[in-house]
Amino acid sequence: MYSSTVTGAKTQVRKMRRGEGKLCEEFSAGYYGLCTVGGMLSAGTTHLAITPLDVLKVNMQVHPIKYHGISSGMATLWKEQGPSALWRGWSGKFFGYGVQGGCKFGLYEYFKRHYANLLPEHNGTTIFFISSASAQVFADVALCPFEAVKVRVQTQPRFAKGLGDGFPKLYATEGLSGFYRGLFPLWCRNLPFSMLMFSTFEHSVDLMYRNVIRRRKEDCSKTQQLGVTCLAGYVAGAFGTFISNPADNIISSLYNKKADSVLQAVKNIGFVNLFRRSLPIRMALVGPVVTMQWLFYDTIKVLCGLPTSGGLQMHQEDVSGSA
């Protein structure tokens, strides 16, 4: 009996690896839970990996004269604060963006299915926009307290060492409002980014299968599918970065009290600089991060016997199938 159980388990694992079996059915509660866990792991680990660049980016936004370039800025941080300064705020990156990623990917999958059934007459782009926007609203509410502490830790060396002492200190000095001081700018940054990122990713996947590979996703190997995921992820990240750059600069200014309002921050930074300041390093950051997030996320789905993400054609088939 024991040997038959082991044999059955091994057979199931082999089927899942070949895509013949699934850990859970698509669009079930287990599926959305898996997407949430996949989003948490992919977003948390990738953001943790680029913490040194994020520390530099935030300091370039808050102290643009002192940190005016990537190489010189990194050298200044290393010389004045030591190598440990490059990992300041790592806990906020890992846990904060892990929670955000779980909400973003898990809720996007849920809302995409929900709106597709609710609005069958609308095209895929509309569904992608409203699904990603709905998911991002909740994701940023979860992220905001972590981001508030992280930015202060990264730009104010004496503020706190991390989340453990940063949360109580921020609450003691600014109250609950201090954690959500930058929520509106965070929405202004992440909503356009998320809407453009998810929509671009979906359309890029569809374009590559239709016009480049010229085969259905189901007819491609898992390696080919993950390759498509990587390419589409990088394109999506690059498009979203430029759109969200002004709000990212405003957030850093508000959190570090360089301005008391969004309008004052815009006036202090200047309209052109909203788009230019820290854009090169954000391009270096966000493109690879989004690519790795999609790769990790889809790898988890593939290992569980599920198809990779994206594709307008697949979305339309899902809608017609549920009608």
mmCIF file of C-alpha atoms in Angstrom:
data_model
loop_
_atom_site.group_PDB
_atom_site.id
_atom_site.type_symbol
_atom_site.label_atom_id
_atom_site.label_comp_id
_atom_site.label_asym_id
_atom_site.label_seq_id
_atom_site.Cartn_x
_atom_site.Cartn_y
_atom_site.Cartn_z
ATOM 1 C CA MET A 1 0.000 0.000 0.000
ATOM 2 C CA TYR A 2 2.838 2.339 0.917
ATOM 3 C CA SER A 3 4.719 1.649 -2.329
ATOM 4 C CA SER A 4 1.600 2.242 -4.433
ATOM 5 C CA THR A 5 1.053 5.598 -2.723
ATOM 6 C CA VAL A 6 4.643 6.668 -3.415
ATOM 7 C CA THR A 7 4.372 5.506 -7.023
ATOM 8 C CA GLY A 8 1.157 7.464 -7.478
ATOM 9 C CA ALA A 9 2.734 10.594 -6.033
ATOM 10 C CA LYS A 10 5.755 10.312 -8.337
ATOM 11 C CA THR A 11 3.472 9.792 -11.331
ATOM 12 C CA GLN A 12 1.523 12.917 -10.416
ATOM 13 C CA VAL A 13 4.721 14.973 -10.133
ATOM 14 C CA ARG A 14 5.877 13.756 -13.562
ATOM 15 C CA LYS A 15 2.510 14.675 -15.056
ATOM 16 C CA MET A 16 2.669 18.135 -13.525
ATOM 17 C CA ARG A 17 6.134 18.676 -14.943
ATOM 18 C CA ARG A 18 4.866 17.717 -18.398
ATOM 19 C CA GLY A 19 1.843 19.969 -17.938
ATOM 20 C CA GLU A 20 -0.548 17.013 -17.883
ATOM 21 C CA GLY A 21 -1.639 17.483 -14.290
ATOM 22 C CA LYS A 22 -2.521 20.523 -12.212
ATOM 23 C CA LEU A 23 -2.028 21.264 -8.563
ATOM 24 C CA CYS A 24 -5.374 23.080 -8.669
ATOM 25 C CA GLU A 25 -7.978 24.059 -11.222
ATOM 26 C CA GLU A 26 -7.735 27.440 -12.888
ATOM 27 C CA PHE A 27 -9.932 30.186 -11.386
ATOM 28 C CA SER A 28 -10.607 28.173 -8.238
ATOM 29 C CA ALA A 29 -9.901 29.501 -4.731
ATOM 30 C CA GLY A 30 -6.719 27.419 -4.690
ATOM 31 C CA TYR A 31 -5.641 28.963 -7.990
ATOM 32 C CA TYR A 32 -6.011 32.521 -6.696
ATOM 33 C CA GLY A 33 -4.203 31.527 -3.509
ATOM 34 C CA LEU A 34 -1.352 30.081 -5.565
ATOM 35 C CA CYS A 35 -1.159 33.271 -7.644
ATOM 36 C CA THR A 36 -1.023 35.327 -4.449
ATOM 37 C CA VAL A 37 1.822 33.229 -3.015
ATOM 38 C CA GLY A 38 3.622 33.332 -6.366
ATOM 39 C CA GLY A 39 3.275 37.111 -6.490
ATOM 40 C CA MET A 40 4.596 37.465 -2.937
ATOM 41 C CA LEU A 41 7.660 35.315 -3.586
ATOM 42 C CA SER A 42 8.481 36.817 -6.979
ATOM 43 C CA ALA A 43 8.041 40.454 -5.942
ATOM 44 C CA GLY A 44 9.667 40.116 -2.513
ATOM 45 C CA THR A 45 12.815 38.348 -3.717
ATOM 46 C CA THR A 46 13.386 40.539 -6.779
ATOM 47 C CA HIS A 47 12.953 43.774 -4.846
ATOM 48 C CA LEU A 48 15.262 42.500 -2.127
ATOM 49 C CA ALA A 49 17.946 41.767 -4.712
ATOM 50 C CA ILE A 50 18.037 45.340 -6.009
ATOM 51 C CA THR A 51 18.022 47.082 -2.602
ATOM 52 C CA PRO A 52 21.435 48.809 -3.191
ATOM 53 C CA LEU A 53 20.171 50.414 -6.387
ATOM 54 C CA ASP A 54 16.932 51.425 -4.678
ATOM 55 C CA VAL A 55 18.897 53.098 -1.868
ATOM 56 C CA LEU A 56 20.834 55.080 -4.465
ATOM 57 C CA LYS A 57 17.689 55.959 -6.410
ATOM 58 C CA VAL A 58 15.896 57.384 -3.373
ATOM 59 C CA ASN A 59 18.954 59.431 -2.362
ATOM 60 C CA MET A 60 19.283 60.760 -5.921
ATOM 61 C CA GLN A 61 15.670 61.930 -5.709
ATOM 62 C CA VAL A 62 15.964 63.529 -2.267
ATOM 63 C CA HIS A 63 19.550 64.865 -2.598
ATOM 64 C CA PRO A 64 19.988 65.401 -6.376
ATOM 65 C CA ILE A 65 23.019 67.692 -6.049
ATOM 66 C CA LYS A 66 25.006 65.317 -3.870
ATOM 67 C CA TYR A 67 23.970 62.141 -5.685
ATOM 68 C CA HIS A 68 23.885 63.225 -9.324
ATOM 69 C CA GLY A 69 25.028 60.038 -11.059
ATOM 70 C CA ILE A 70 24.872 56.285 -10.634
ATOM 71 C CA SER A 71 28.598 55.531 -10.308
ATOM 72 C CA SER A 72 29.499 58.685 -8.375
ATOM 73 C CA GLY A 73 26.446 58.343 -6.155
ATOM 74 C CA MET A 74 27.268 54.738 -5.312
ATOM 75 C CA ALA A 75 30.851 55.726 -4.511
ATOM 76 C CA THR A 76 29.676 58.552 -2.235
ATOM 77 C CA LEU A 77 27.331 56.248 -0.323
ATOM 78 C CA TRP A 78 30.061 53.637 0.095
ATOM 79 C CA LYS A 79 32.666 56.192 1.215
ATOM 80 C CA GLU A 80 30.514 58.160 3.671
ATOM 81 C CA GLN A 81 28.246 55.468 5.140
ATOM 82 C CA GLY A 82 29.974 52.172 4.428
ATOM 83 C CA PRO A 83 28.825 49.102 2.474
ATOM 84 C CA SER A 84 26.032 48.352 4.955
ATOM 85 C CA ALA A 85 24.293 51.554 3.843
ATOM 86 C CA LEU A 86 23.606 49.966 0.456
ATOM 87 C CA TRP A 87 21.319 47.413 2.151
ATOM 88 C CA ARG A 88 19.502 49.894 4.337
ATOM 89 C CA GLY A 89 15.754 49.305 4.161
ATOM 90 C CA TRP A 90 16.033 45.716 2.908
ATOM 91 C CA SER A 91 13.279 44.485 5.224
ATOM 92 C CA GLY A 92 10.869 47.100 3.891
ATOM 93 C CA LYS A 93 11.697 46.022 0.352
ATOM 94 C CA PHE A 94 11.266 42.308 1.016
ATOM 95 C CA PHE A 95 8.152 42.327 3.179
ATOM 96 C CA GLY A 96 6.510 45.460 1.788
ATOM 97 C CA TYR A 97 6.839 44.579 -1.865
ATOM 98 C CA GLY A 98 6.157 40.939 -1.093
ATOM 99 C CA VAL A 99 2.762 41.871 0.347
ATOM 100 C CA GLN A 100 2.150 44.265 -2.527
ATOM 101 C CA GLY A 101 3.116 41.632 -5.106
ATOM 102 C CA GLY A 102 0.801 39.065 -3.567
ATOM 103 C CA CYS A 103 -2.135 41.468 -3.703
ATOM 104 C CA LYS A 104 -1.220 42.751 -7.160
ATOM 105 C CA PHE A 105 -0.842 39.409 -8.940
ATOM 106 C CA GLY A 106 -3.460 37.478 -6.982
ATOM 107 C CA LEU A 107 -6.154 40.143 -7.227
ATOM 108 C CA TYR A 108 -5.328 40.872 -10.870
ATOM 109 C CA GLU A 109 -6.054 37.247 -11.756
ATOM 110 C CA TYR A 110 -9.312 37.425 -9.795
ATOM 111 C CA PHE A 111 -10.478 40.771 -11.175
ATOM 112 C CA LYS A 112 -9.548 39.814 -14.745
ATOM 113 C CA ARG A 113 -11.855 36.806 -14.593
ATOM 114 C CA HIS A 114 -14.533 38.755 -12.719
ATOM 115 C CA TYR A 115 -14.636 41.700 -15.143
ATOM 116 C CA ALA A 116 -14.440 39.412 -18.183
ATOM 117 C CA ASN A 117 -17.628 37.704 -17.032
ATOM 118 C CA LEU A 118 -19.241 40.967 -15.920
ATOM 119 C CA LEU A 119 -18.373 42.941 -19.079
ATOM 120 C CA PRO A 120 -18.234 40.394 -21.916
ATOM 121 C CA GLU A 121 -18.834 43.052 -24.582
ATOM 122 C CA HIS A 122 -15.648 44.968 -23.720
ATOM 123 C CA ASN A 123 -12.314 44.254 -25.373
ATOM 124 C CA GLY A 124 -9.275 42.809 -23.669
ATOM 125 C CA THR A 125 -7.478 46.132 -23.144
ATOM 126 C CA THR A 126 -10.378 47.524 -21.110
ATOM 127 C CA ILE A 127 -10.468 44.396 -18.967
ATOM 128 C CA PHE A 128 -6.707 44.527 -18.399
ATOM 129 C CA PHE A 129 -6.830 48.215 -17.428
ATOM 130 C CA ILE A 130 -9.641 47.996 -14.896
ATOM 131 C CA SER A 131 -8.436 44.673 -13.476
ATOM 132 C CA SER A 132 -4.902 45.916 -12.851
ATOM 133 C CA ALA A 133 -6.175 49.228 -11.454
ATOM 134 C CA SER A 134 -8.539 47.469 -9.043
ATOM 135 C CA ALA A 135 -5.779 45.142 -7.834
ATOM 136 C CA GLN A 136 -3.247 47.957 -7.465
ATOM 137 C CA VAL A 137 -5.534 50.037 -5.243
ATOM 138 C CA PHE A 138 -5.555 47.290 -2.610
ATOM 139 C CA ALA A 139 -1.892 46.422 -3.169
ATOM 140 C CA ASP A 140 -0.746 49.988 -2.455
ATOM 141 C CA VAL A 141 -2.814 50.250 0.713
ATOM 142 C CA ALA A 142 -0.897 47.182 1.918
ATOM 143 C CA LEU A 143 2.466 48.566 0.748
ATOM 144 C CA CYS A 144 2.191 52.151 1.998
ATOM 145 C CA PRO A 145 3.220 51.653 5.666
ATOM 146 C CA PHE A 146 6.272 49.626 4.614
ATOM 147 C CA GLU A 147 7.234 52.225 2.007
ATOM 148 C CA ALA A 148 6.894 55.090 4.494
ATOM 149 C CA VAL A 149 9.401 53.468 6.854
ATOM 150 C CA LYS A 150 11.704 52.222 4.071
ATOM 151 C CA VAL A 151 12.229 55.627 2.446
ATOM 152 C CA ARG A 152 13.029 57.259 5.788
ATOM 153 C CA VAL A 153 15.462 54.490 6.732
ATOM 154 C CA GLN A 154 17.246 54.805 3.387
ATOM 155 C CA THR A 155 17.614 58.595 3.396
ATOM 156 C CA GLN A 156 17.824 59.376 7.124
ATOM 157 C CA PRO A 157 20.569 57.154 8.617
ATOM 158 C CA ARG A 158 19.660 58.063 12.209
ATOM 159 C CA PHE A 159 15.924 57.474 11.810
ATOM 160 C CA ALA A 160 15.885 53.695 12.350
ATOM 161 C CA LYS A 161 17.652 50.479 11.407
ATOM 162 C CA GLY A 162 14.657 48.778 9.815
ATOM 163 C CA LEU A 163 11.001 47.881 10.199
ATOM 164 C CA GLY A 164 11.340 46.648 13.783
ATOM 165 C CA ASP A 165 12.249 50.034 15.250
ATOM 166 C CA GLY A 166 11.006 52.110 12.314
ATOM 167 C CA PHE A 167 7.296 51.291 12.672
ATOM 168 C CA PRO A 168 6.957 52.326 16.350
ATOM 169 C CA LYS A 169 9.116 55.433 15.866
ATOM 170 C CA LEU A 170 7.076 56.650 12.904
ATOM 171 C CA TYR A 171 3.826 56.003 14.762
ATOM 172 C CA ALA A 172 5.098 57.852 17.827
ATOM 173 C CA THR A 173 6.178 60.921 15.843
ATOM 174 C CA GLU A 174 3.496 61.198 13.152
ATOM 175 C CA GLY A 175 0.672 58.877 14.166
ATOM 176 C CA LEU A 176 -1.263 56.648 11.790
ATOM 177 C CA SER A 177 -1.366 59.374 9.139
ATOM 178 C CA GLY A 178 2.418 59.157 8.821
ATOM 179 C CA PHE A 179 2.129 55.668 7.344
ATOM 180 C CA TYR A 180 -0.263 56.829 4.620
ATOM 181 C CA ARG A 181 1.185 60.273 3.931
ATOM 182 C CA GLY A 182 2.248 59.138 0.483
ATOM 183 C CA LEU A 183 -0.717 56.932 -0.437
ATOM 184 C CA PHE A 184 -2.167 59.290 -3.045
ATOM 185 C CA PRO A 185 1.193 59.838 -4.804
ATOM 186 C CA LEU A 186 1.774 56.083 -4.522
ATOM 187 C CA TRP A 187 -1.489 55.504 -6.393
ATOM 188 C CA CYS A 188 -0.482 58.181 -8.917
ATOM 189 C CA ARG A 189 2.786 56.322 -9.520
ATOM 190 C CA ASN A 190 1.642 52.713 -9.387
ATOM 191 C CA LEU A 191 -1.825 52.842 -10.962
ATOM 192 C CA PRO A 192 -0.625 54.114 -14.373
ATOM 193 C CA PHE A 193 2.413 51.845 -14.136
ATOM 194 C CA SER A 194 0.360 48.776 -13.276
ATOM 195 C CA MET A 195 -2.316 49.454 -15.898
ATOM 196 C CA LEU A 196 0.258 49.967 -18.631
ATOM 197 C CA MET A 197 2.490 47.133 -17.414
ATOM 198 C CA PHE A 198 -0.192 44.449 -17.295
ATOM 199 C CA SER A 199 -1.834 45.542 -20.539
ATOM 200 C CA THR A 200 1.510 45.769 -22.375
ATOM 201 C CA PHE A 201 2.512 42.375 -21.021
ATOM 202 C CA GLU A 202 -0.742 40.734 -22.156
ATOM 203 C CA HIS A 203 -0.576 42.268 -25.632
ATOM 204 C CA SER A 204 3.159 41.548 -25.995
ATOM 205 C CA VAL A 205 2.589 37.883 -25.193
ATOM 206 C CA ASP A 206 -0.224 37.730 -27.727
ATOM 207 C CA LEU A 207 1.876 39.513 -30.365
ATOM 208 C CA MET A 208 4.795 37.134 -29.960
ATOM 209 C CA TYR A 209 2.680 34.008 -30.237
ATOM 210 C CA ARG A 210 0.726 35.375 -33.221
ATOM 211 C CA ASN A 211 3.434 37.067 -35.279
ATOM 212 C CA VAL A 212 6.805 35.743 -34.117
ATOM 213 C CA ILE A 213 6.397 32.150 -32.961
ATOM 214 C CA ARG A 214 3.154 31.660 -34.923
ATOM 215 C CA ARG A 215 1.980 28.850 -32.732
ATOM 216 C CA ARG A 216 -0.529 28.542 -29.944
ATOM 217 C CA LYS A 217 0.851 28.740 -26.420
ATOM 218 C CA GLU A 218 -0.315 25.198 -25.741
ATOM 219 C CA ASP A 219 1.826 23.942 -28.645
ATOM 220 C CA CYS A 220 5.036 25.498 -27.303
ATOM 221 C CA SER A 221 7.386 23.979 -24.752
ATOM 222 C CA LYS A 222 7.487 25.333 -21.216
ATOM 223 C CA THR A 223 10.935 26.790 -21.925
ATOM 224 C CA GLN A 224 9.581 28.686 -24.935
ATOM 225 C CA GLN A 225 6.624 29.929 -22.906
ATOM 226 C CA LEU A 226 8.909 31.234 -20.168
ATOM 227 C CA GLY A 227 11.095 32.894 -22.806
ATOM 228 C CA VAL A 228 8.038 34.766 -24.068
ATOM 229 C CA THR A 229 7.259 35.733 -20.484
ATOM 230 C CA CYS A 230 10.736 37.268 -20.051
ATOM 231 C CA LEU A 231 10.602 39.327 -23.248
ATOM 232 C CA ALA A 232 7.080 40.563 -22.602
ATOM 233 C CA GLY A 233 7.979 41.369 -18.995
ATOM 234 C CA TYR A 234 10.918 43.570 -19.974
ATOM 235 C CA VAL A 235 8.891 45.495 -22.555
ATOM 236 C CA ALA A 236 6.095 46.010 -20.025
ATOM 237 C CA GLY A 237 8.507 47.242 -17.352
ATOM 238 C CA ALA A 238 10.198 49.752 -19.658
ATOM 239 C CA PHE A 239 6.892 51.299 -20.746
ATOM 240 C CA GLY A 240 5.597 51.573 -17.202
ATOM 241 C CA THR A 241 8.768 53.137 -15.791
ATOM 242 C CA PHE A 242 8.626 56.327 -17.837
ATOM 243 C CA ILE A 243 4.951 56.936 -17.069
ATOM 244 C CA SER A 244 5.391 56.473 -13.317
ATOM 245 C CA ASN A 245 8.631 58.452 -12.855
ATOM 246 C CA PRO A 246 7.075 61.832 -11.901
ATOM 247 C CA ALA A 247 5.019 60.316 -9.078
ATOM 248 C CA ASP A 248 8.030 58.363 -7.829
ATOM 249 C CA ASN A 249 9.981 61.610 -7.407
ATOM 250 C CA ILE A 250 7.049 63.261 -5.636
ATOM 251 C CA ILE A 251 6.752 60.362 -3.175
ATOM 252 C CA SER A 252 10.386 60.614 -2.133
ATOM 253 C CA SER A 253 10.043 64.387 -1.693
ATOM 254 C CA LEU A 254 6.934 64.070 0.503
ATOM 255 C CA TYR A 255 8.267 61.271 2.701
ATOM 256 C CA ASN A 256 11.428 63.251 3.433
ATOM 257 C CA LYS A 257 9.514 66.487 4.094
ATOM 258 C CA LYS A 258 11.090 68.324 1.183
ATOM 259 C CA ALA A 259 7.534 69.468 0.420
ATOM 260 C CA ASP A 260 4.242 69.640 2.317
ATOM 261 C CA SER A 261 1.969 68.901 -0.633
ATOM 262 C CA VAL A 262 1.992 67.368 -4.099
ATOM 263 C CA LEU A 263 1.763 70.789 -5.754
ATOM 264 C CA GLN A 264 4.687 72.114 -3.740
ATOM 265 C CA ALA A 265 6.745 69.037 -4.618
ATOM 266 C CA VAL A 266 6.024 69.549 -8.328
ATOM 267 C CA LYS A 267 7.014 73.208 -8.053
ATOM 268 C CA ASN A 268 10.249 72.425 -6.194
ATOM 269 C CA ILE A 269 11.351 69.635 -8.538
ATOM 270 C CA GLY A 270 10.233 71.228 -11.804
ATOM 271 C CA PHE A 271 8.057 69.664 -14.497
ATOM 272 C CA VAL A 272 10.892 68.487 -16.734
ATOM 273 C CA ASN A 273 12.867 67.077 -13.813
ATOM 274 C CA LEU A 274 9.870 65.044 -12.727
ATOM 275 C CA PHE A 275 10.481 62.884 -15.787
ATOM 276 C CA ARG A 276 14.282 63.141 -15.948
ATOM 277 C CA ARG A 277 15.441 62.861 -12.344
ATOM 278 C CA SER A 278 16.452 59.277 -11.448
ATOM 279 C CA LEU A 279 14.986 57.961 -14.735
ATOM 280 C CA PRO A 280 18.190 56.133 -15.875
ATOM 281 C CA ILE A 281 18.543 54.259 -12.609
ATOM 282 C CA ARG A 282 14.818 53.481 -12.531
ATOM 283 C CA MET A 283 15.136 52.056 -16.045
ATOM 284 C CA ALA A 284 18.038 49.935 -14.829
ATOM 285 C CA LEU A 285 15.978 48.872 -11.830
ATOM 286 C CA VAL A 286 12.461 48.337 -13.050
ATOM 287 C CA GLY A 287 13.049 46.593 -16.380
ATOM 288 C CA PRO A 288 15.017 43.649 -14.952
ATOM 289 C CA VAL A 289 12.865 43.559 -11.798
ATOM 290 C CA VAL A 290 9.601 43.277 -13.735
ATOM 291 C CA THR A 291 11.190 40.681 -16.022
ATOM 292 C CA MET A 292 12.335 38.565 -13.078
ATOM 293 C CA GLN A 293 8.985 38.949 -11.330
ATOM 294 C CA TRP A 294 7.107 37.584 -14.320
ATOM 295 C CA LEU A 295 9.687 34.821 -14.771
ATOM 296 C CA PHE A 296 9.499 33.694 -11.125
ATOM 297 C CA TYR A 297 5.726 34.029 -11.101
ATOM 298 C CA ASP A 298 5.194 31.991 -14.260
ATOM 299 C CA THR A 299 7.813 29.427 -13.221
ATOM 300 C CA ILE A 300 5.810 28.769 -10.064
ATOM 301 C CA LYS A 301 2.662 28.365 -12.163
ATOM 302 C CA VAL A 302 4.411 26.000 -14.574
ATOM 303 C CA LEU A 303 5.798 23.870 -11.728
ATOM 304 C CA CYS A 304 2.237 23.533 -10.446
ATOM 305 C CA GLY A 305 1.016 22.345 -13.857
ATOM 306 C CA LEU A 306 -0.627 25.641 -14.853
ATOM 307 C CA PRO A 307 -0.165 27.625 -18.085
ATOM 308 C CA THR A 308 1.988 30.739 -18.199
ATOM 309 C CA SER A 309 0.395 34.178 -18.047
ATOM 310 C CA GLY A 310 -0.757 36.538 -20.736
ATOM 311 C CA GLY A 311 -2.215 36.607 -24.202
ATOM 312 C CA LEU A 312 -5.219 38.423 -25.616
ATOM 313 C CA GLN A 313 -6.308 35.348 -27.548
ATOM 314 C CA MET A 314 -6.365 33.199 -24.410
ATOM 315 C CA HIS A 315 -8.353 35.887 -22.599
ATOM 316 C CA GLN A 316 -10.977 35.982 -25.344
ATOM 317 C CA GLU A 317 -11.237 32.190 -25.306
ATOM 318 C CA ASP A 318 -11.833 32.244 -21.546
ATOM 319 C CA VAL A 319 -14.637 34.762 -21.954
ATOM 320 C CA SER A 320 -16.340 32.851 -24.755
ATOM 321 C CA GLY A 321 -15.993 29.646 -22.801
ATOM 322 C CA SER A 322 -17.713 31.065 -19.741
ATOM 323 C CA ALA A 323 -20.525 32.768 -21.675
#
